[in-house]
Amino acid sequence: MLLLLRLLRKLVGWIDFILFTALMVVLSWLPWRGRHPVARMFHAWCRAFVRAIDVDLRLHQKNRKHLPERFILIANHPAAFEDIGIPALFDVVSLAKVQVQDWFVVGRITRAAGTLYVDRDDPASRRQAIQAMVDAVNAGRNIALYPEGGCKGRRLFEEFKSGAFEVSMRTGVPILPVFLHYEAQDDFEWQPPYTLPDKIWHMMKTRNNRANYYVYDPLEPKAYPDKHAMKQAAYALYQRWNEQYLE
């Protein structure tokens, strides 16, 4: 009976998501001055996606202080799911690899939603992405990115990139650290040779669908002499959380 109810919930979730996606694609063709309607609906669309693949997404508020209205969200990046999971929980504009804009349907929706893109192998593109993030933050948007520089595996990568911390220093907007923990790591971790459809299927059929997102107190740029010191402090925190939740 429980299995039947779960299958029914998945079916209803997929019907809802497909209809919502069709609406988003149609709206994405509309020219619009200012913030596009797709951008305003992107948070709800991501939540519909989470329901469709039946991931038990949990937000754990470890922060002691109230979260700032403006922030630059950073997170570790073990899977593809956080590209949907983060904007399902936070109203953010994401920084994504340039290949995402060419993905079927998703690419069109993310472009209309205002996603910022970067070619990680092109230094000029990385510089342009930093300026685009600065402009987005100065325009009042919250942004989200992954300082590991891509999906590096289930454990924390050996270093962080400096981009998020440079944007924080240049704008005065704090870094909001979020640590991601998927309990069934094999089913969520995205490593070659798997494609995005492969990983969606793995997540849908996992026996443990719990995704834990831990949000902590923000890091204020004025507390650090430069972006490198801020990056090192953030990385030390992630090392501690990596050991706490994953080791």
Backbone as numpy.savetxt, mean C-alpha at the origin, in Angstrom:
# Nx Ny Nz CAx CAy CAz Cx Cy Cz
-21.73 -26.54 6.57 -22.56 -25.34 6.57 -21.69 -24.08 6.57
-20.65 -24.08 7.40 -19.74 -22.93 7.46 -19.03 -22.73 6.13
-18.64 -23.85 5.50 -17.98 -23.76 4.20 -18.93 -23.17 3.16
-20.19 -23.60 3.19 -21.19 -23.08 2.25 -21.39 -21.58 2.44
-21.46 -21.15 3.70 -21.63 -19.72 3.98 -20.44 -18.91 3.48
-19.23 -19.48 3.66 -18.03 -18.77 3.20 -18.03 -18.66 1.67
-18.42 -19.74 0.99 -18.48 -19.70 -0.47 -19.53 -18.70 -0.95
-20.65 -18.65 -0.26 -21.70 -17.70 -0.62 -21.22 -16.27 -0.40
-20.52 -16.03 0.69 -19.98 -14.70 0.96 -18.98 -14.29 -0.12
-18.15 -15.24 -0.56 -17.20 -14.95 -1.61 -17.90 -14.61 -2.91
-18.96 -15.38 -3.24 -19.70 -15.14 -4.47 -20.32 -13.74 -4.46
-20.98 -13.40 -3.36 -21.58 -12.07 -3.25 -20.51 -10.99 -3.31
-19.37 -11.25 -2.66 -18.27 -10.29 -2.69 -17.74 -10.06 -4.09
-17.62 -11.12 -4.88 -17.11 -10.98 -6.24 -18.11 -10.27 -7.14
-19.39 -10.57 -6.99 -20.40 -9.86 -7.79 -20.36 -8.36 -7.49
-20.29 -8.02 -6.21 -20.21 -6.62 -5.79 -18.96 -5.97 -6.36
-17.83 -6.66 -6.27 -16.56 -6.10 -6.75 -16.57 -5.92 -8.27
-17.08 -6.88 -9.01 -17.11 -6.78 -10.47 -17.98 -5.61 -10.93
-19.13 -5.44 -10.29 -20.00 -4.32 -10.64 -19.34 -2.99 -10.29
-18.70 -2.94 -9.14 -17.99 -1.73 -8.71 -16.85 -1.42 -9.68
-16.12 -2.44 -10.09 -15.00 -2.27 -11.01 -15.48 -1.73 -12.35
-16.60 -2.28 -12.84 -17.15 -1.80 -14.11 -17.49 -0.31 -14.02
-18.08 0.10 -12.89 -18.40 1.51 -12.70 -17.13 2.36 -12.69
-16.10 1.88 -12.00 -14.84 2.63 -11.92 -14.20 2.79 -13.30
-14.24 1.75 -14.11 -13.66 1.82 -15.45 -14.41 2.83 -16.30
-15.73 2.80 -16.24 -16.53 3.76 -17.00 -16.20 5.18 -16.56
-16.16 5.40 -15.26 -15.87 6.74 -14.74 -14.46 7.20 -15.11
-13.52 6.25 -15.23 -12.13 6.61 -15.51 -11.97 7.29 -16.87
-12.95 7.11 -17.76 -12.88 7.74 -19.08 -13.35 9.19 -19.05
-13.97 9.60 -17.95 -14.50 10.96 -17.88 -13.37 11.97 -17.65
-13.30 13.02 -18.46 -12.35 14.11 -18.16 -12.83 14.85 -16.91
-11.87 15.27 -16.09 -12.27 15.88 -14.82 -11.21 16.86 -14.36
-11.66 18.04 -13.96 -10.74 19.00 -13.37 -10.72 18.80 -11.87
-9.53 18.81 -11.29 -9.41 18.55 -9.86 -9.36 17.06 -9.58
-9.71 16.72 -8.35 -9.64 15.32 -7.94 -10.73 14.51 -8.63
-10.32 13.47 -9.33 -11.25 12.66 -10.14 -12.18 11.86 -9.24
-13.43 11.61 -9.66 -14.34 10.77 -8.87 -13.78 9.39 -8.57
-12.97 8.83 -9.47 -12.36 7.53 -9.22 -11.44 7.61 -8.01
-10.74 8.73 -7.87 -9.86 8.90 -6.72 -10.67 8.94 -5.42
-11.83 9.57 -5.47 -12.68 9.66 -4.28 -13.27 8.30 -3.90
-13.44 7.42 -4.89 -14.05 6.12 -4.66 -13.03 5.00 -4.50
-11.75 5.33 -4.68 -10.72 4.30 -4.71 -10.64 3.54 -3.39
-10.77 4.24 -2.27 -10.74 3.62 -0.94 -11.84 2.54 -0.83
-13.06 2.89 -1.25 -14.17 1.94 -1.18 -13.96 0.78 -2.14
-13.39 1.06 -3.33 -13.13 -0.01 -4.30 -12.11 -1.00 -3.74
-11.09 -0.51 -3.07 -10.09 -1.40 -2.47 -10.73 -2.27 -1.39
-11.61 -1.71 -0.59 -12.29 -2.49 0.44 -13.17 -3.57 -0.20
-13.79 -3.25 -1.32 -14.59 -4.26 -2.04 -13.70 -5.39 -2.55
-12.50 -5.06 -3.00 -11.54 -6.07 -3.46 -11.14 -6.98 -2.30
-10.87 -6.38 -1.15 -10.49 -7.16 0.03 -11.60 -8.15 0.39
-12.85 -7.69 0.35 -13.97 -8.58 0.65 -14.10 -9.68 -0.40
-13.86 -9.34 -1.66 -14.02 -10.32 -2.73 -13.05 -11.49 -2.58
-11.80 -11.21 -2.22 -10.84 -12.31 -2.07 -10.82 -12.85 -0.65
-11.71 -12.32 0.19 -11.96 -12.87 1.53 -10.72 -12.87 2.41
-10.01 -11.73 2.43 -8.87 -11.57 3.33 -9.35 -10.91 4.61
-8.95 -11.47 5.74 -9.33 -10.94 7.05 -8.32 -9.86 7.43
-8.56 -8.65 6.95 -7.64 -7.53 7.13 -7.90 -6.86 8.47
-6.89 -6.86 9.34 -7.02 -6.30 10.69 -6.07 -5.11 10.88
-6.61 -3.99 11.35 -5.79 -2.84 11.70 -5.55 -2.84 13.20
-4.28 -2.87 13.60 -3.90 -2.86 15.02 -3.28 -1.49 15.33
-3.95 -0.73 16.15 -3.50 0.63 16.46 -2.54 0.62 17.64
-1.27 0.47 17.33 -0.22 0.46 18.35 0.22 1.88 18.72
-0.26 2.85 17.98 0.15 4.23 18.24 -0.40 4.74 19.57
0.42 5.50 20.27 0.01 6.12 21.53 -0.55 7.52 21.32
-0.11 8.17 20.27 -0.57 9.52 19.96 -1.63 9.44 18.86
-2.44 10.49 18.77 -3.39 10.57 17.68 -2.63 10.69 16.36
-3.14 10.03 15.34 -2.48 10.09 14.04 -2.64 11.47 13.44
-1.60 11.96 12.77 -1.69 13.29 12.15 -2.65 13.28 10.96
-3.20 14.44 10.65 -4.08 14.54 9.48 -3.30 14.34 8.20
-2.06 14.78 8.18 -1.21 14.63 6.99 -0.03 13.75 7.35
0.29 12.81 6.46 1.38 11.88 6.74 1.89 11.25 5.45
3.09 10.68 5.57 3.71 9.88 4.52 3.80 8.47 5.07
2.96 7.59 4.60 2.89 6.23 5.13 3.95 5.36 4.49
4.69 4.63 5.32 5.64 3.64 4.81 5.27 2.28 5.39
5.63 1.23 4.67 5.37 -0.13 5.13 6.36 -1.08 4.49
6.57 -2.22 5.13 7.32 -3.29 4.48 6.46 -3.85 3.36
7.09 -4.61 2.44 6.39 -4.95 1.19 6.62 -6.42 0.80
6.04 -7.36 1.57 6.25 -8.78 1.25 5.34 -9.32 0.17
4.25 -8.65 -0.16 3.22 -9.23 -1.02 2.65 -8.18 -1.96
1.77 -8.64 -2.87 1.04 -7.72 -3.73 -0.20 -7.18 -3.02
-0.65 -7.86 -2.00 -1.92 -7.51 -1.37 -1.91 -6.11 -0.79
-0.77 -5.65 -0.27 -0.77 -4.34 0.39 -1.06 -3.19 -0.57
-0.87 -3.42 -1.88 -1.24 -2.38 -2.84 -2.74 -2.10 -2.79
-3.52 -3.07 -2.31 -4.95 -2.89 -2.09 -5.24 -2.69 -0.61
-4.52 -3.42 0.25 -4.78 -3.39 1.68 -4.52 -2.04 2.31
-3.41 -1.38 1.93 -3.09 -0.07 2.50 -4.15 0.97 2.15
-4.50 1.15 0.86 -5.55 2.14 0.56 -6.94 1.72 0.99
-7.14 0.44 1.35 -8.42 0.02 1.93 -8.57 0.55 3.35
-7.45 0.79 4.03 -7.47 1.26 5.41 -7.15 2.75 5.55
-6.40 3.30 4.61 -5.94 4.68 4.71 -6.26 5.44 3.41
-6.64 6.69 3.55 -6.91 7.53 2.39 -5.59 8.10 1.89
-4.97 7.38 0.95 -3.63 7.73 0.49 -3.56 7.66 -1.04
-2.59 8.39 -1.57 -2.14 8.20 -2.94 -0.88 7.34 -2.88
-0.85 6.27 -3.65 0.27 5.34 -3.55 1.32 5.62 -4.62
2.55 5.25 -4.30 3.64 5.21 -5.27 3.80 3.77 -5.70
3.72 3.50 -7.00 3.78 2.13 -7.51 4.80 2.04 -8.63
5.26 0.83 -8.90 6.17 0.62 -10.03 5.43 0.95 -11.32
6.17 1.44 -12.31 5.57 1.96 -13.53 4.79 0.89 -14.28
5.14 -0.39 -14.10 4.45 -1.45 -14.83 2.98 -1.57 -14.43
2.62 -1.09 -13.23 1.23 -1.22 -12.76 0.27 -0.48 -13.67
0.69 0.63 -14.25 -0.22 1.42 -15.07 -0.62 0.69 -16.35
0.09 -0.37 -16.71 -0.24 -1.15 -17.90 -1.04 -2.41 -17.57
-1.31 -2.66 -16.29 -2.10 -3.84 -15.93 -3.54 -3.67 -16.42
-4.12 -4.77 -16.84 -5.48 -4.78 -17.36 -6.46 -4.30 -16.28
-7.29 -3.35 -16.61 -8.32 -2.76 -15.75 -7.71 -2.02 -14.56
-6.89 -2.72 -13.76 -6.30 -2.11 -12.57 -5.47 -0.89 -12.94
-4.73 -1.00 -14.04 -3.91 0.12 -14.47 -4.73 1.36 -14.76
-5.83 1.18 -15.45 -6.69 2.32 -15.79 -7.27 2.96 -14.52
-7.72 2.12 -13.59 -8.32 2.64 -12.36 -7.28 3.37 -11.52
-6.08 2.79 -11.39 -5.06 3.44 -10.56 -4.60 4.75 -11.18
-4.55 4.83 -12.51 -4.17 6.10 -13.14 -5.20 7.18 -12.82
-6.49 6.84 -12.96 -7.54 7.82 -12.66 -7.55 8.19 -11.18
-7.12 7.24 -10.32 -7.11 7.49 -8.88 -5.96 8.39 -8.45
-5.05 8.68 -9.38 -3.95 9.59 -9.05 -2.69 8.91 -8.57
-2.58 7.59 -8.77 -1.38 6.86 -8.35 -0.13 7.46 -9.00
0.94 7.55 -8.23 2.22 8.03 -8.72 3.06 6.82 -9.13
3.77 6.92 -10.24 4.52 5.78 -10.75 6.01 6.10 -10.80
6.80 5.03 -10.65 8.25 5.19 -10.73 8.86 3.97 -11.41
9.84 4.24 -12.27 10.67 3.18 -12.84 11.86 3.00 -11.91
11.85 1.94 -11.13 12.86 1.76 -10.09 14.26 1.61 -10.64
14.40 1.27 -11.92 15.72 1.08 -12.52 16.25 2.34 -13.20
15.47 3.41 -13.16 15.83 4.64 -13.86 16.03 5.77 -12.84
17.27 6.22 -12.64 17.52 7.29 -11.67 16.71 8.56 -11.95
16.54 8.91 -13.22 15.77 10.11 -13.57 14.31 9.95 -13.15
13.77 8.76 -13.35 12.38 8.49 -12.95 12.24 8.56 -11.44
13.23 8.07 -10.72 13.17 8.14 -9.25 13.18 9.58 -8.76
14.00 10.42 -9.40 14.04 11.85 -9.02 12.70 12.52 -9.33
12.13 12.19 -10.48 10.83 12.76 -10.83 9.75 12.30 -9.86
9.84 11.03 -9.42 8.84 10.50 -8.49 8.93 11.22 -7.15
10.15 11.53 -6.70 10.30 12.26 -5.43 9.66 13.64 -5.54
9.89 14.32 -6.67 9.28 15.64 -6.84 7.76 15.53 -6.91
7.26 14.47 -7.58 5.81 14.27 -7.66 5.22 14.02 -6.28
5.95 13.29 -5.43 5.48 13.05 -4.07 5.48 14.35 -3.25
6.53 15.14 -3.41 6.59 16.43 -2.72 5.40 17.30 -3.13
5.11 17.33 -4.44 4.00 18.13 -4.93 2.68 17.62 -4.38
2.50 16.29 -4.33 1.26 15.70 -3.81 1.08 16.03 -2.33
2.15 15.93 -1.57 2.07 16.24 -0.13 1.78 17.72 0.08
2.46 18.57 -0.67 2.22 20.01 -0.54 0.80 20.41 -0.97
0.20 19.56 -1.82 -1.18 19.81 -2.24 -2.19 19.27 -1.23
-1.70 18.67 -0.15 -2.59 18.21 0.92 -2.92 16.74 0.90
-2.30 15.95 0.00 -2.59 14.53 -0.06 -1.64 13.75 0.85
-2.13 12.64 1.38 -1.29 11.68 2.07 -0.80 10.66 1.05
0.44 10.25 1.18 1.00 9.29 0.22 1.48 8.04 0.95
1.58 6.95 0.20 2.04 5.67 0.74 3.08 5.08 -0.19
4.15 4.56 0.39 5.18 3.91 -0.40 5.94 2.90 0.45
6.77 2.12 -0.24 7.47 1.01 0.40 8.97 1.24 0.27
9.64 1.64 1.37 11.04 2.03 1.28 12.01 0.89 1.00
11.53 -0.36 1.02 12.39 -1.47 0.60 12.67 -1.43 -0.91
11.82 -0.69 -1.65 12.03 -0.57 -3.09 11.46 -1.72 -3.89
10.38 -2.34 -3.40 9.75 -3.45 -4.11 9.53 -4.63 -3.19
8.90 -5.65 -3.73 8.65 -6.88 -2.95 9.96 -7.65 -2.82
10.51 -7.68 -1.62 11.81 -8.30 -1.38 11.72 -9.60 -0.60
10.52 -10.08 -0.31 10.39 -11.33 0.44 9.69 -11.13 1.76
9.46 -12.24 2.43 8.65 -12.20 3.66 9.36 -11.54 4.83
10.67 -11.52 4.82 11.43 -10.85 5.87 11.89 -9.48 5.40
12.22 -8.63 6.35 12.65 -7.28 6.05 13.91 -7.29 5.19
13.94 -6.44 4.17 15.11 -6.35 3.29 16.27 -5.69 4.04
17.43 -5.76 3.47 18.65 -5.33 4.16 18.81 -3.83 4.27
17.99 -3.05 3.54 18.11 -1.60 3.62 16.81 -0.94 3.17
16.69 0.34 3.49 15.61 1.19 3.00 16.17 2.18 1.99
15.34 2.55 1.03 15.66 3.65 0.14 15.36 4.97 0.87
15.88 6.07 0.36 15.80 7.36 1.06 14.62 8.22 0.65
13.89 7.83 -0.41 12.89 8.71 -1.00 11.85 9.24 -0.03
11.23 8.34 0.74 10.17 8.75 1.66 10.69 9.77 2.67
11.91 9.57 3.12 12.48 10.41 4.16 12.91 11.77 3.60
13.33 11.78 2.34 13.62 13.06 1.70 12.35 13.89 1.54
11.26 13.24 1.14 9.99 13.94 1.00 9.54 14.50 2.36
9.71 13.71 3.40 9.34 14.16 4.74 10.15 15.38 5.15
11.46 15.33 4.90 12.33 16.45 5.26 11.97 17.71 4.47
11.65 17.54 3.20 11.38 18.70 2.34 10.01 19.32 2.61
9.07 18.54 3.12 7.71 19.04 3.32 7.37 19.29 4.78
8.14 18.69 5.70 7.83 18.80 7.12 6.70 17.89 7.57
6.25 17.00 6.69 5.15 16.07 7.01 5.74 14.79 7.58
5.18 14.27 8.69 5.77 13.11 9.36 5.61 11.80 8.59
6.49 10.88 8.92 6.43 9.50 8.42 5.51 8.70 9.34
4.56 7.96 8.76 3.69 7.08 9.52 4.09 5.64 9.23
4.74 4.95 10.18 5.18 3.58 9.93 4.08 2.54 10.19
3.91 1.64 9.24 2.95 0.54 9.37 3.71 -0.76 9.08
3.59 -1.72 10.00 4.26 -3.00 9.80 3.22 -4.04 9.40
3.53 -4.80 8.33 2.59 -5.77 7.77 3.01 -7.19 8.12
2.03 -7.97 8.56 2.29 -9.36 8.95 1.19 -10.25 8.41
1.54 -11.11 7.46 0.61 -12.11 6.93 0.90 -13.43 7.63
-0.09 -13.98 8.29 0.13 -15.18 9.09 0.45 -16.39 8.20
-0.18 -16.49 7.03 0.14 -17.55 6.07 1.08 -16.95 5.02
2.34 -16.86 5.37 3.27 -16.10 4.55 3.49 -16.72 3.17
3.49 -18.05 3.07 3.68 -18.69 1.77 2.58 -18.30 0.79
1.37 -18.13 1.28 0.23 -17.83 0.41 0.20 -16.37 -0.02
0.84 -15.48 0.74 0.80 -14.06 0.42 2.09 -13.56 -0.23
3.22 -14.13 0.14 4.50 -13.62 -0.38 4.54 -13.70 -1.89
4.98 -12.62 -2.51 5.04 -12.57 -3.98 6.50 -12.66 -4.43
6.85 -13.81 -4.95 8.18 -14.04 -5.49 8.06 -14.73 -6.85
9.04 -14.54 -7.74 9.01 -15.24 -9.02 8.96 -16.75 -8.80
8.29 -17.50 -9.67 7.76 -17.10 -10.99 6.29 -16.72 -10.95
5.73 -16.41 -9.79 4.30 -16.19 -9.69 3.88 -14.87 -10.32
2.69 -14.88 -10.92 2.08 -13.68 -11.47 1.03 -13.18 -10.49
0.48 -12.00 -10.78 -0.55 -11.45 -9.91 -1.77 -12.37 -9.82
-2.29 -12.91 -10.94 -3.41 -13.86 -10.82 -3.06 -15.08 -9.96
-1.81 -15.57 -10.05 -1.38 -16.69 -9.20 -1.55 -16.34 -7.73
-1.06 -15.17 -7.36 -1.08 -14.80 -5.94 -2.50 -14.51 -5.45
-3.33 -13.93 -6.30 -4.73 -13.73 -5.91 -5.38 -15.07 -5.62
-5.10 -16.07 -6.47 -5.65 -17.41 -6.26 -5.12 -18.01 -4.96
-3.82 -17.86 -4.69 -3.25 -18.37 -3.45 -3.91 -17.75 -2.23
-4.13 -16.43 -2.29 -4.75 -15.74 -1.16 -6.20 -16.17 -0.97
-6.89 -16.42 -2.08 -8.30 -16.81 -1.98 -8.48 -18.19 -1.36
-7.53 -19.08 -1.60 -7.70 -20.45 -1.10 -6.87 -20.74 0.15
-6.26 -19.70 0.74 -5.47 -19.93 1.94 -6.34 -20.43 3.09
-5.76 -21.24 3.95 -6.47 -21.72 5.14 -6.38 -20.72 6.29
-5.51 -19.74 6.15 -5.38 -18.68 7.16 -5.34 -17.35 6.42
-6.46 -16.64 6.42 -6.57 -15.43 5.62 -6.33 -14.15 6.42
-5.68 -14.26 7.56 -5.46 -13.10 8.44 -4.28 -12.25 7.96
-4.55 -10.97 7.79 -3.52 -9.99 7.47 -3.53 -8.93 8.56
-2.43 -8.81 9.29 -2.33 -7.88 10.41 -1.51 -6.66 10.00
-2.12 -5.48 10.11 -1.43 -4.24 9.79 -1.30 -3.43 11.10
-0.06 -3.24 11.55 0.22 -2.55 12.81 0.67 -1.12 12.52
-0.07 -0.16 13.04 0.29 1.24 12.84 0.88 1.79 14.14
1.97 2.53 13.98 2.72 3.05 15.13 2.76 4.58 15.10
3.36 5.15 16.13 3.45 6.61 16.21 4.29 7.17 15.06
3.91 8.34 14.57 4.65 8.95 13.46 6.04 9.41 13.87
6.91 9.51 12.89 8.26 10.03 13.08 8.28 11.45 12.53
8.62 12.41 13.37 8.63 13.81 12.97 9.98 14.17 12.35
9.99 14.78 11.18 11.27 15.09 10.52 12.13 16.06 11.32
11.51 16.93 12.11 12.30 17.90 12.88 13.12 17.23 13.98
12.85 15.96 14.26 13.59 15.24 15.30 14.91 14.65 14.78
15.19 14.82 13.48 16.37 14.19 12.89 17.18 15.23 12.11
18.50 15.08 12.09 19.33 16.08 11.41 19.22 16.03 9.90
18.95 14.83 9.33 18.84 14.72 7.88 18.06 13.45 7.53
17.84 13.24 6.24 17.04 12.10 5.78 17.71 10.76 6.10
19.03 10.76 6.12 19.75 9.50 6.38 19.55 9.06 7.83
19.63 10.01 8.76 19.40 9.68 10.17 17.97 9.21 10.38
17.03 9.86 9.71 15.62 9.47 9.82 15.40 8.08 9.24
16.02 7.80 8.11 15.92 6.47 7.50 16.49 5.39 8.41
17.63 5.66 9.01 18.25 4.67 9.91 17.37 4.41 11.13
16.76 5.47 11.67 15.88 5.30 12.82 14.65 4.47 12.46
14.09 4.73 11.29 12.92 3.97 10.84 13.29 2.51 10.60
14.44 2.29 9.98 14.85 0.92 9.69 15.07 0.13 10.99
15.63 0.78 12.00 15.85 0.11 13.29 14.51 -0.32 13.90
13.48 0.50 13.77 12.16 0.13 14.25 11.63 -1.08 13.51
11.78 -1.09 12.20 11.29 -2.22 11.41 12.06 -3.50 11.71
13.34 -3.37 12.01 14.10 -4.55 12.43 13.53 -5.14 13.71
13.17 -4.28 14.64 12.59 -4.73 15.90 11.23 -5.39 15.68
10.39 -4.79 14.84 9.08 -5.37 14.56 9.20 -6.66 13.76
10.19 -6.73 12.87 10.43 -7.96 12.11 10.73 -9.11 13.06
11.56 -8.83 14.06 11.90 -9.86 15.04 10.69 -10.20 15.91
9.90 -9.20 16.26 8.74 -9.41 17.13 7.65 -10.24 16.46
7.36 -9.95 15.20 6.20 -10.58 14.55 6.56 -11.74 13.63
7.80 -11.78 13.14 8.11 -12.77 12.12 9.14 -13.79 12.52
9.91 -13.52 13.55 10.99 -14.45 13.90 10.56 -15.38 15.04
